[in-house]
PDB file of C-alpha atoms in Angstrom:
ATOM      1  CA  MET V   1      28.847  17.904  -1.819  1.00 79.00           C
ATOM      2  CA  THR V   2      28.576  17.207   1.909  1.00 94.00           C
ATOM      3  CA  ASN V   3      25.446  16.029   3.687  1.00 97.00           C
ATOM      4  CA  TYR V   4      24.922  15.777   7.427  1.00 97.00           C
ATOM      5  CA  ALA V   5      23.098  13.751  10.067  1.00 97.00           C
ATOM      6  CA  ILE V   6      21.561  15.871  12.856  1.00 97.00           C
ATOM      7  CA  PHE V   7      22.253  15.061  16.504  1.00 96.00           C
ATOM      8  CA  SER V   8      21.314  16.908  19.681  1.00 94.00           C
ATOM      9  CA  ALA V   9      21.025  16.472  23.445  1.00 90.00           C
ATOM     10  CA  ASP V  10      18.401  14.400  25.262  1.00 88.00           C
ATOM     11  CA  ALA V  11      15.106  16.089  26.103  1.00 86.00           C
ATOM     12  CA  ASP V  12      14.491  13.931  29.216  1.00 85.00           C
ATOM     13  CA  ILE V  13      11.346  12.603  27.538  1.00 87.00           C
ATOM     14  CA  ASP V  14      10.058   9.076  26.869  1.00 89.00           C
ATOM     15  CA  TYR V  15       8.117   9.616  23.644  1.00 93.00           C
ATOM     16  CA  TYR V  16       6.380   6.219  23.693  1.00 93.00           C
ATOM     17  CA  ASN V  17       5.707   6.210  27.448  1.00 88.00           C
ATOM     18  CA  ASP V  18       1.896   6.302  27.085  1.00 90.00           C
ATOM     19  CA  ALA V  19       1.647   4.618  23.674  1.00 93.00           C
ATOM     20  CA  PRO V  20      -0.783   1.689  23.402  1.00 94.00           C
ATOM     21  CA  GLU V  21       0.992  -1.672  23.664  1.00 93.00           C
ATOM     22  CA  GLU V  22      -0.682  -2.967  20.484  1.00 94.00           C
ATOM     23  CA  LEU V  23       1.584  -0.622  18.474  1.00 95.00           C
ATOM     24  CA  PHE V  24       4.560  -2.822  19.393  1.00 95.00           C
ATOM     25  CA  CYS V  25       5.510  -6.450  18.845  1.00 95.00           C
ATOM     26  CA  SER V  26       4.932  -8.388  22.070  1.00 95.00           C
ATOM     27  CA  SER V  27       8.051 -10.429  21.395  1.00 95.00           C
ATOM     28  CA  CYS V  28      10.793  -7.959  20.340  1.00 94.00           C
ATOM     29  CA  GLY V  29       9.201  -4.580  21.129  1.00 94.00           C
ATOM     30  CA  SER V  30       9.513  -3.230  17.563  1.00 95.00           C
ATOM     31  CA  TYR V  31       6.942  -0.724  16.307  1.00 93.00           C
ATOM     32  CA  ILE V  32       4.574  -2.765  14.113  1.00 93.00           C
ATOM     33  CA  SER V  33       1.574  -0.496  13.521  1.00 91.00           C
ATOM     34  CA  SER V  34       0.979   0.756   9.984  1.00 88.00           C
ATOM     35  CA  LYS V  35       0.023   4.140  11.469  1.00 87.00           C
ATOM     36  CA  SER V  36       2.356   6.655  13.067  1.00 89.00           C
ATOM     37  CA  TYR V  37       1.967   7.485  16.743  1.00 93.00           C
ATOM     38  CA  PHE V  38       1.836  11.102  17.911  1.00 93.00           C
ATOM     39  CA  PRO V  39       1.106  11.671  21.596  1.00 92.00           C
ATOM     40  CA  SER V  40      -1.287  14.520  22.345  1.00 87.00           C
ATOM     41  CA  GLU V  41       0.819  15.684  25.303  1.00 87.00           C
ATOM     42  CA  LEU V  42       4.323  14.635  26.259  1.00 84.00           C
ATOM     43  CA  MET V  43       3.803  16.000  29.785  1.00 70.00           C
ATOM     44  CA  VAL V  44       6.874  18.202  29.567  1.00 70.00           C
ATOM     45  CA  LYS V  45       7.065  21.227  31.810  1.00 64.00           C
ATOM     46  CA  SER V  46       9.886  22.841  29.898  1.00 66.00           C
ATOM     47  CA  LEU V  47      11.769  22.184  26.736  1.00 76.00           C
ATOM     48  CA  LYS V  48      14.992  24.125  26.920  1.00 81.00           C
ATOM     49  CA  LYS V  49      16.262  23.415  23.420  1.00 90.00           C
ATOM     50  CA  ASP V  50      14.904  23.990  19.941  1.00 94.00           C
ATOM     51  CA  PHE V  51      16.209  20.558  18.885  1.00 95.00           C
ATOM     52  CA  SER V  52      16.367  17.620  21.290  1.00 93.00           C
ATOM     53  CA  TYR V  53      15.858  13.877  21.199  1.00 93.00           C
ATOM     54  CA  SER V  54      13.611  11.737  23.374  1.00 91.00           C
ATOM     55  CA  TYR V  55      15.214   8.761  25.106  1.00 89.00           C
ATOM     56  CA  ASP V  56      13.564   6.575  22.473  1.00 90.00           C
ATOM     57  CA  GLY V  57      15.065   8.477  19.544  1.00 91.00           C
ATOM     58  CA  GLN V  58      12.364  10.899  18.415  1.00 93.00           C
ATOM     59  CA  LEU V  59      13.488  14.402  17.409  1.00 94.00           C
ATOM     60  CA  ILE V  60      11.480  17.001  19.353  1.00 94.00           C
ATOM     61  CA  LEU V  61      11.317  20.488  17.835  1.00 95.00           C
ATOM     62  CA  SER V  62      10.317  23.849  19.277  1.00 94.00           C
ATOM     63  CA  ARG V  63       8.001  26.179  17.339  1.00 95.00           C
ATOM     64  CA  LYS V  64      11.075  28.201  16.323  1.00 96.00           C
ATOM     65  CA  ALA V  65      12.746  25.108  14.816  1.00 97.00           C
ATOM     66  CA  LYS V  66       9.515  24.063  13.097  1.00 97.00           C
ATOM     67  CA  VAL V  67       9.079  27.470  11.467  1.00 97.00           C
ATOM     68  CA  PHE V  68      12.737  27.512  10.395  1.00 98.00           C
ATOM     69  CA  LEU V  69      12.391  24.134   8.662  1.00 98.00           C
ATOM     70  CA  GLU V  70       9.038  25.050   7.089  1.00 97.00           C
ATOM     71  CA  GLU V  71      10.580  28.184   5.604  1.00 97.00           C
ATOM     72  CA  ASN V  72      13.847  26.630   4.431  1.00 98.00           C
ATOM     73  CA  SER V  73      13.453  22.957   3.523  1.00 97.00           C
ATOM     74  CA  SER V  74      13.196  22.148  -0.183  1.00 97.00           C
ATOM     75  CA  THR V  75      11.675  18.724   0.525  1.00 96.00           C
ATOM     76  CA  GLU V  76       8.216  17.828   1.808  1.00 96.00           C
ATOM     77  CA  LEU V  77       7.912  17.710   5.581  1.00 97.00           C
ATOM     78  CA  ARG V  78       5.013  17.102   7.948  1.00 97.00           C
ATOM     79  CA  PHE V  79       4.955  18.367  11.509  1.00 97.00           C
ATOM     80  CA  HIS V  80       2.869  16.877  14.292  1.00 95.00           C
ATOM     81  CA  LYS V  81       2.150  18.748  17.507  1.00 94.00           C
ATOM     82  CA  VAL V  82       2.975  16.588  20.528  1.00 93.00           C
ATOM     83  CA  ASN V  83       2.845  19.136  23.344  1.00 88.00           C
ATOM     84  CA  SER V  84       0.926  22.370  23.992  1.00 85.00           C
ATOM     85  CA  THR V  85       2.845  24.199  26.703  1.00 82.00           C
ATOM     86  CA  PRO V  86       5.518  24.614  25.620  1.00 85.00           C
ATOM     87  CA  GLU V  87       4.649  23.853  22.028  1.00 89.00           C
ATOM     88  CA  ALA V  88       6.612  20.903  20.701  1.00 92.00           C
ATOM     89  CA  PHE V  89       6.528  19.052  17.415  1.00 95.00           C
ATOM     90  CA  VAL V  90       7.931  15.963  15.746  1.00 95.00           C
ATOM     91  CA  ILE V  91       8.944  15.961  12.133  1.00 95.00           C
ATOM     92  CA  GLU V  92       8.072  13.507   9.405  1.00 95.00           C
ATOM     93  CA  ALA V  93      10.367  13.723   6.364  1.00 96.00           C
ATOM     94  CA  LEU V  94       8.819  12.132   3.297  1.00 94.00           C
ATOM     95  CA  GLY V  95      12.122  11.874   1.403  1.00 95.00           C
ATOM     96  CA  LYS V  96      14.298   8.817   2.062  1.00 96.00           C
ATOM     97  CA  ALA V  97      18.055   8.660   2.427  1.00 97.00           C
ATOM     98  CA  ILE V  98      19.201   5.152   1.490  1.00 97.00           C
ATOM     99  CA  PHE V  99      21.567   3.969   4.206  1.00 98.00           C
ATOM    100  CA  ASP V 100      24.545   1.852   3.141  1.00 97.00           C
ATOM    101  CA  SER V 101      24.568  -0.804   5.854  1.00 97.00           C
ATOM    102  CA  GLU V 102      27.290  -2.834   4.100  1.00 96.00           C
ATOM    103  CA  LYS V 103      29.835   0.005   4.009  1.00 96.00           C
ATOM    104  CA  ARG V 104      28.971   0.992   7.577  1.00 97.00           C
ATOM    105  CA  LYS V 105      29.015  -2.640   8.710  1.00 97.00           C
ATOM    106  CA  THR V 106      25.674  -2.209  10.442  1.00 97.00           C
ATOM    107  CA  ARG V 107      24.608  -5.222  12.502  1.00 98.00           C
ATOM    108  CA  PHE V 108      21.075  -6.607  12.317  1.00 98.00           C
ATOM    109  CA  ILE V 109      20.513  -8.594  15.512  1.00 97.00           C
ATOM    110  CA  SER V 110      17.875 -11.250  16.328  1.00 96.00           C
ATOM    111  CA  LYS V 111      15.247 -11.325  13.621  1.00 97.00           C
ATOM    112  CA  CYS V 112      11.897 -11.706  15.356  1.00 97.00           C
ATOM    113  CA  ASP V 113       9.885 -14.806  14.423  1.00 97.00           C
ATOM    114  CA  MET V 114       6.665 -13.016  15.331  1.00 96.00           C
ATOM    115  CA  CYS V 115       6.879  -9.731  13.354  1.00 96.00           C
ATOM    116  CA  GLY V 116       9.845 -10.300  11.028  1.00 96.00           C
ATOM    117  CA  LYS V 117      11.719  -7.195  12.193  1.00 96.00           C
ATOM    118  CA  PHE V 118      15.068  -7.160  13.928  1.00 97.00           C
ATOM    119  CA  GLU V 119      15.179  -6.712  17.695  1.00 96.00           C
ATOM    120  CA  SER V 120      18.204  -4.425  17.330  1.00 97.00           C
ATOM    121  CA  ILE V 121      19.904  -2.589  14.485  1.00 97.00           C
ATOM    122  CA  VAL V 122      23.305  -1.300  15.552  1.00 97.00           C
ATOM    123  CA  GLY V 123      25.800   0.872  13.712  1.00 96.00           C
ATOM    124  CA  SER V 124      24.434   4.128  12.373  1.00 95.00           C
ATOM    125  CA  THR V 125      27.504   6.339  12.729  1.00 93.00           C
ATOM    126  CA  PRO V 126      29.458   7.437  10.944  1.00 94.00           C
ATOM    127  CA  PRO V 127      26.561   7.485   8.491  1.00 97.00           C
ATOM    128  CA  PHE V 128      27.030   6.103   4.987  1.00 97.00           C
ATOM    129  CA  LEU V 129      24.463   6.669   2.230  1.00 97.00           C
ATOM    130  CA  LYS V 130      23.956   5.024  -1.140  1.00 96.00           C
ATOM    131  CA  ASN V 131      22.129   8.058  -2.576  1.00 94.00           C
ATOM    132  CA  SER V 132      24.231  10.947  -1.220  1.00 93.00           C
ATOM    133  CA  CYS V 133      24.329  12.606  -4.647  1.00 93.00           C
ATOM    134  CA  GLU V 134      20.497  12.747  -4.694  1.00 95.00           C
ATOM    135  CA  ILE V 135      20.209  14.681  -1.399  1.00 96.00           C
ATOM    136  CA  GLU V 136      19.059  18.238  -2.135  1.00 97.00           C
ATOM    137  CA  GLN V 137      21.214  21.029  -0.698  1.00 97.00           C
ATOM    138  CA  MET V 138      18.226  22.324   1.302  1.00 98.00           C
ATOM    139  CA  GLY V 139      16.525  18.959   1.848  1.00 98.00           C
ATOM    140  CA  VAL V 140      15.558  16.977   4.962  1.00 98.00           C
ATOM    141  CA  TYR V 141      15.362  13.161   4.823  1.00 98.00           C
ATOM    142  CA  PHE V 142      14.845  10.140   7.067  1.00 97.00           C
ATOM    143  CA  THR V 143      17.084   7.120   6.568  1.00 97.00           C
ATOM    144  CA  ASP V 144      15.310   4.032   5.263  1.00 97.00           C
ATOM    145  CA  ILE V 145      16.639   2.083   8.272  1.00 97.00           C
ATOM    146  CA  GLN V 146      15.661   2.724  11.883  1.00 95.00           C
ATOM    147  CA  PHE V 147      18.436   2.183  14.398  1.00 97.00           C
ATOM    148  CA  GLY V 148      18.235   1.088  18.028  1.00 95.00           C
ATOM    149  CA  SER V 149      16.436  -1.659  19.938  1.00 95.00           C
ATOM    150  CA  GLY V 150      12.763  -2.438  20.567  1.00 92.00           C
ATOM    151  CA  LYS V 151      10.664   0.697  20.999  1.00 91.00           C
ATOM    152  CA  GLU V 152      13.751   2.863  20.739  1.00 91.00           C
ATOM    153  CA  LYS V 153      14.287   2.486  16.986  1.00 94.00           C
ATOM    154  CA  SER V 154      14.415   5.653  14.906  1.00 94.00           C
ATOM    155  CA  PRO V 155      15.867   6.834  11.612  1.00 96.00           C
ATOM    156  CA  LEU V 156      18.772   9.221  11.262  1.00 97.00           C
ATOM    157  CA  ILE V 157      17.704  12.646  10.061  1.00 97.00           C
ATOM    158  CA  ILE V 158      19.808  13.732   7.097  1.00 98.00           C
ATOM    159  CA  VAL V 159      20.066  17.289   5.767  1.00 98.00           C
ATOM    160  CA  GLY V 160      21.737  18.698   2.677  1.00 98.00           C
ATOM    161  CA  GLU V 161      24.908  20.766   2.928  1.00 97.00           C
ATOM    162  CA  LYS V 162      23.417  24.247   2.619  1.00 98.00           C
ATOM    163  CA  LEU V 163      20.566  23.596   5.056  1.00 98.00           C
ATOM    164  CA  GLY V 164      22.973  21.911   7.492  1.00 97.00           C
ATOM    165  CA  LYS V 165      25.175  25.013   7.601  1.00 97.00           C
ATOM    166  CA  MET V 166      22.141  27.274   8.080  1.00 98.00           C
ATOM    167  CA  LEU V 167      20.831  25.055  10.902  1.00 98.00           C
ATOM    168  CA  LYS V 168      24.179  25.032  12.704  1.00 96.00           C
ATOM    169  CA  LYS V 169      24.364  28.833  12.518  1.00 97.00           C
ATOM    170  CA  ALA V 170      20.786  29.305  13.780  1.00 97.00           C
ATOM    171  CA  PHE V 171      20.737  26.535  16.442  1.00 96.00           C
ATOM    172  CA  LYS V 172      23.945  26.121  18.434  1.00 92.00           C
ATOM    173  CA  GLU V 173      22.726  22.995  20.277  1.00 92.00           C
ATOM    174  CA  ILE V 174      22.739  20.725  17.248  1.00 95.00           C
ATOM    175  CA  ASP V 175      25.691  18.639  16.128  1.00 96.00           C
ATOM    176  CA  LEU V 176      26.169  17.713  12.528  1.00 96.00           C
ATOM    177  CA  GLU V 177      27.996  14.559  11.527  1.00 96.00           C
ATOM    178  CA  GLU V 178      29.246  14.380   7.972  1.00 96.00           C
ATOM    179  CA  VAL V 179      27.684  11.673   5.834  1.00 96.00           C
ATOM    180  CA  ARG V 180      30.029   9.467   3.866  1.00 91.00           C
ATOM    181  CA  GLY V 181      29.275   8.177   0.406  1.00 78.00           C
TER     182      GLY V 181
END
């Protein structure tokens, strides 16, 4: 069984641009709030793709992509509207893909004395998972580790084999990278 991580082009958006500073550690910039942040408007004049990533690693979906995932995912997802015209959404996958940082040789850099998180977590690709065999064929998952630096940390989005193939057929702009076990 093959699982995939989803990648796509940049949306030319800074997702956290207007986020309150208290959501982030003043020392390392990591997101420290216990609540998720969803902007009411990303101030985007046009989103040209159904799947695209903000500069700070958030997957932005069109209505078409949202509906596709709602209709096809076998795992629980939540969608949050972040823009009205054009409509745009971010996804929240409740299932977790357990990333194998040892096999991948992921580097955890500069543990923050203030918040206890790492300033940077580097080395997400190629993705390795500990629970690959538990990923449902039509499931969508977030990795348990967020990669990047400061405000720009985000999980990889993992999809099961069958859903990955359907997504690639329906949305040409996405790239799928095979997950290794």
